[in-house]
Short mmCIF file of C-alpha atoms in Angstrom, two decimals:
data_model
loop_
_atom_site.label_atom_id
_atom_site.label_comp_id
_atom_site.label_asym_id
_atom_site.label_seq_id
_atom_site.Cartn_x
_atom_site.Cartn_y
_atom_site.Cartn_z
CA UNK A 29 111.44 40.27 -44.02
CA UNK A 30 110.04 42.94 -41.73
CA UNK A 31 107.60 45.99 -42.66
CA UNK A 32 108.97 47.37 -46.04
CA UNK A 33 107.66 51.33 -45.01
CA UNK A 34 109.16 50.61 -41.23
CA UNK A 35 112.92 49.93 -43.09
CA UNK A 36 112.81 52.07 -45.40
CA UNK A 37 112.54 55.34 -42.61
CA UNK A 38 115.43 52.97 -40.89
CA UNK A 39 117.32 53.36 -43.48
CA UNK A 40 117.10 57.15 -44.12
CA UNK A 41 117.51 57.45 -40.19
CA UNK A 42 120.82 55.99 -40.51
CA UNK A 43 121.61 57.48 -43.48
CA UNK A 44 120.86 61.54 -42.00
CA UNK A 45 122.77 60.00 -38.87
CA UNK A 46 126.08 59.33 -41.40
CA UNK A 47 125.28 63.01 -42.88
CA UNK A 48 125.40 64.72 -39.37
CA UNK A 49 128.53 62.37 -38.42
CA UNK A 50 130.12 63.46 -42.14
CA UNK A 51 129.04 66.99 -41.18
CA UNK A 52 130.92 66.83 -37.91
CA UNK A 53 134.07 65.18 -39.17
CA UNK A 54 134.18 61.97 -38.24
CA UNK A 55 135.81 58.87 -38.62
CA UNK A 56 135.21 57.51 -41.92
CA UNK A 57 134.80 54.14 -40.30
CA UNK A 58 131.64 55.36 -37.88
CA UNK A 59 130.02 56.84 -41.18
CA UNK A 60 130.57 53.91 -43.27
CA UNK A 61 129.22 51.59 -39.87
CA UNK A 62 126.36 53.78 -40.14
CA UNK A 63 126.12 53.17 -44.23
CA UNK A 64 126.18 49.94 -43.89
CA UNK A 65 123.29 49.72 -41.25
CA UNK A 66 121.46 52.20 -43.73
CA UNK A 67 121.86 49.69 -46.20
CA UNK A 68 121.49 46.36 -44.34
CA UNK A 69 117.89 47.81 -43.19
CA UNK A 70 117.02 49.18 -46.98
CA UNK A 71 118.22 45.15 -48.31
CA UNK A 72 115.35 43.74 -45.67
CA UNK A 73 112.75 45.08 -47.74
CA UNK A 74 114.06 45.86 -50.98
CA UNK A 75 111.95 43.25 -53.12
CA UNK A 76 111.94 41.21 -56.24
CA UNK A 77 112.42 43.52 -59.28
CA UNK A 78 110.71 41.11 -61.39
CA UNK A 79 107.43 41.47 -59.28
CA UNK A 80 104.74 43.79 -61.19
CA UNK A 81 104.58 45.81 -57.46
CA UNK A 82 108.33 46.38 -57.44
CA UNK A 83 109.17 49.80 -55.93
CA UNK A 84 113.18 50.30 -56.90
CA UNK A 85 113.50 53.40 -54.37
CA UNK A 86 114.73 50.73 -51.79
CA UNK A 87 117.10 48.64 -54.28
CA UNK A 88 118.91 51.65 -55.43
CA UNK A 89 119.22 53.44 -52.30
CA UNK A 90 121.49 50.01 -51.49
CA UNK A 91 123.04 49.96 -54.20
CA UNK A 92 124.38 53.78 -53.97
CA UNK A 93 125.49 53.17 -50.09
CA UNK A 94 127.02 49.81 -51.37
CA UNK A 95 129.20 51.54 -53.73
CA UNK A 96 129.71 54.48 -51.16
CA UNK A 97 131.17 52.36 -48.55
CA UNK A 98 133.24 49.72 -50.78
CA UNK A 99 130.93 46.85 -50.09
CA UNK A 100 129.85 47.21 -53.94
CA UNK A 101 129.49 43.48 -55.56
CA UNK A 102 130.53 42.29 -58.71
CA UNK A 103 130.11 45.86 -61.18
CA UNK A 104 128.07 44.04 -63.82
CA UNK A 105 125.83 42.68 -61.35
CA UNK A 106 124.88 46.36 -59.81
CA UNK A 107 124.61 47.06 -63.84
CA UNK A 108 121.61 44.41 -63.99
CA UNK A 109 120.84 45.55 -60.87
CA UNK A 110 120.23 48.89 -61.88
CA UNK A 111 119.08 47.98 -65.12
CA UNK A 112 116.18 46.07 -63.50
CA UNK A 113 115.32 49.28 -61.89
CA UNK A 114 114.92 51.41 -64.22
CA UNK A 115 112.68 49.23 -65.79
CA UNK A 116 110.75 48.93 -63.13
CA UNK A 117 110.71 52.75 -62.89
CA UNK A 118 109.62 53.02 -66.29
CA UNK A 119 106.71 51.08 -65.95
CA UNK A 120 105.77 52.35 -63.00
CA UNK A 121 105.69 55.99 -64.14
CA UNK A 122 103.20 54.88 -67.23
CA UNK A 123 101.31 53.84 -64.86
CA UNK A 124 101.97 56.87 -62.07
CA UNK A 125 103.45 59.88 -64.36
CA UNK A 126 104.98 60.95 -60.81
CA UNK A 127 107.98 62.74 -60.30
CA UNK A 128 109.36 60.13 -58.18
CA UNK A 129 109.02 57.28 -60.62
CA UNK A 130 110.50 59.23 -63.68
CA UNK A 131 113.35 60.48 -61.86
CA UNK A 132 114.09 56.68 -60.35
CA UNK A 133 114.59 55.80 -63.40
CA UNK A 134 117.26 58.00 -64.07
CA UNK A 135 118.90 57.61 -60.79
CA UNK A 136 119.16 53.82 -61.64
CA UNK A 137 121.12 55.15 -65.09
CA UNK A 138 123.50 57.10 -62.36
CA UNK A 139 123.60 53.86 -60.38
CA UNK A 140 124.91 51.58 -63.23
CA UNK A 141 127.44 54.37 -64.31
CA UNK A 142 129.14 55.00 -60.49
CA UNK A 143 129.59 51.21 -60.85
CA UNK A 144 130.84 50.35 -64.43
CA UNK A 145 132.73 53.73 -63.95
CA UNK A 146 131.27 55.28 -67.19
CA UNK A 147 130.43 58.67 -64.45
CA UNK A 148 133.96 59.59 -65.95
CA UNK A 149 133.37 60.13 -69.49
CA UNK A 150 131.79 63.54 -70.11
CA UNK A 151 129.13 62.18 -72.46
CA UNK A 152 127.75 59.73 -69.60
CA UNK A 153 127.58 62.85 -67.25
CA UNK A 154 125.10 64.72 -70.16
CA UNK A 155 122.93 61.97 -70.90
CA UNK A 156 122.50 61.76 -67.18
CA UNK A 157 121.55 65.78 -66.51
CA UNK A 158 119.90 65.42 -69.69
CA UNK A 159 117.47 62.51 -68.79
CA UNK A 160 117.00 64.27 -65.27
CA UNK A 161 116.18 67.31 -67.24
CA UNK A 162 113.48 65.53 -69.37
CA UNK A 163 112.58 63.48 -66.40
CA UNK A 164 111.45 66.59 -64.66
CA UNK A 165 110.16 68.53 -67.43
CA UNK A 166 107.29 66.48 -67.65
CA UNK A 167 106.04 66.13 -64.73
CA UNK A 168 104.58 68.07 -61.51
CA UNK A 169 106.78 68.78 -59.37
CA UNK A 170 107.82 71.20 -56.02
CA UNK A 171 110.72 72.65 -54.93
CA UNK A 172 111.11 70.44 -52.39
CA UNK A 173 110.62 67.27 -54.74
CA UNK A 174 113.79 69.28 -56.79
CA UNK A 175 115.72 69.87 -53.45
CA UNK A 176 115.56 66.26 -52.20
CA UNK A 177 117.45 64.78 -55.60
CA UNK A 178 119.99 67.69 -55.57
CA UNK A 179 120.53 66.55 -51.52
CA UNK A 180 120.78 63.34 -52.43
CA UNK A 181 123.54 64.08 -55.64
CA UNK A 182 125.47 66.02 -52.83
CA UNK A 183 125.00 63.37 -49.80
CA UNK A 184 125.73 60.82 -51.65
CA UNK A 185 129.24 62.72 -53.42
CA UNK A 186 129.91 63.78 -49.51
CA UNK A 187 130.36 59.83 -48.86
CA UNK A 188 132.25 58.88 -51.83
CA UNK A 189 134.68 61.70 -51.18
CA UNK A 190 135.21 60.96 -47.42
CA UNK A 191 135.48 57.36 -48.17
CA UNK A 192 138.34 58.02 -50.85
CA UNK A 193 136.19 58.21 -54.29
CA UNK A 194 136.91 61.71 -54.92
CA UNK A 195 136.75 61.34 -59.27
CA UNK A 196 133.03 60.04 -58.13
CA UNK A 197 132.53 62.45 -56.11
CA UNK A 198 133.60 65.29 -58.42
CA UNK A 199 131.72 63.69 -61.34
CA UNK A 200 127.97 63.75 -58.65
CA UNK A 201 128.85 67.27 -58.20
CA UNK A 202 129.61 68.16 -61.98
CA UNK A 203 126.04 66.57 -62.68
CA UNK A 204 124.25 68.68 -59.34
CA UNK A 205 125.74 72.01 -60.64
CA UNK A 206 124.59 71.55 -64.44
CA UNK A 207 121.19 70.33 -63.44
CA UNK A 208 120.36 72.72 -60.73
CA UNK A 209 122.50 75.58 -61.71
CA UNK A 210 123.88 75.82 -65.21
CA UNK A 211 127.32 74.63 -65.06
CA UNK A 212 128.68 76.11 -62.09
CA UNK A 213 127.06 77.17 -58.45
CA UNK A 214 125.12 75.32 -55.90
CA UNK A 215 121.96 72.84 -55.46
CA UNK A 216 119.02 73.49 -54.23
CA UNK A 217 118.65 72.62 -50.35
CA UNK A 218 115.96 71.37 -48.68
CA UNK A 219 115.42 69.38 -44.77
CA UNK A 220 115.77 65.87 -46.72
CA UNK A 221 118.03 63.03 -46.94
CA UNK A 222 117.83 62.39 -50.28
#
């Protein structure tokens, strides 16, 4: 099973190695070898979401490179999936009230709609800035806290649109700009992964 903290930096190694090989152009088939190593090293550790110590950072970091790179399962099971997770996210943050935990939970929302397809439908994309909104609004936060989500939004559109999801894409970047910027204009940056 391996060292959960020692996988999880694995796993964002890989994954700023398939941003600086997206960044440089490429073959998608390097970045999506590189995904999948991202994702293989964030599945060693992920746990059991029905465990009371379940953190569902790992799980969901899978599932987005998953659905990135094609290798997505069955859609309804990344919907439980997901589901799980925001549970767990939920009852972690009544117990944490941490940025981190509130906005997992809405990332696992983002998760179940990129893979039932609902990130389409106009009134999926508000509920989602809208519970990142509240999500934040709530809690103490820093600019770079705010900067690593809007990376991750624009990372994670960067792979779906090289690897031929470009209405995913397009609907991650629709949700960046109206959370970070009013409807239009760019995310905050920040030296993160995501």
């Amino acid at each position: 099973r391996g060292n959960p903290e020692r996988h999880a930096l694995l796993g964002s190694a890989y994954k700023r190695k398939a941003r600086l090989l997206l960044e440089r152009g490429q073959a998608w088939s390097t970045i999506r070898r590189t995904l999948r190593q991202a994702a293989d090293a964030y599945r060693a550790v992920e746990g059991d979401p029905d465990r009371k110590d379940f953190n569902p950072y790992l799980m969901l970091n899978r599932l987005h490179l998953d659905i990135a790179t094609g290798e997505a399962a069955d859609p309804a099971l990344i919907v439980n999936q997901a589901r799980r997770c925001r549970e767990a996210a939920l009852g972690r943050f009544r117990r944490s009230y941490g940025f981190w935990d509130a906005v997992t939970a809405v990332d696992a929302g983002l998760t179940a709609a990129l893979a039932d397809g609902s990130i389409h439908d106009s009134h999926t994309r508000t509920v989602l800035v809208d519970g990142y909104r509240e999500a934040v609004a709530n809690v103490r936060q820093s600019h770079r806290q705010l900067a690593s989500v809007a990376t991750h939004l624009r990372l994670l559109a960067g792979f779906l649109d090289y690897g031929g999801n470009a209405g995913e894409a397009a609907a991650l970047r629709a949700i960046g700009g109206q959370l970070f910027s009013g409807d239009t204009g760019d995310m905050p940056t920040a030296d993160t992964d995501g």
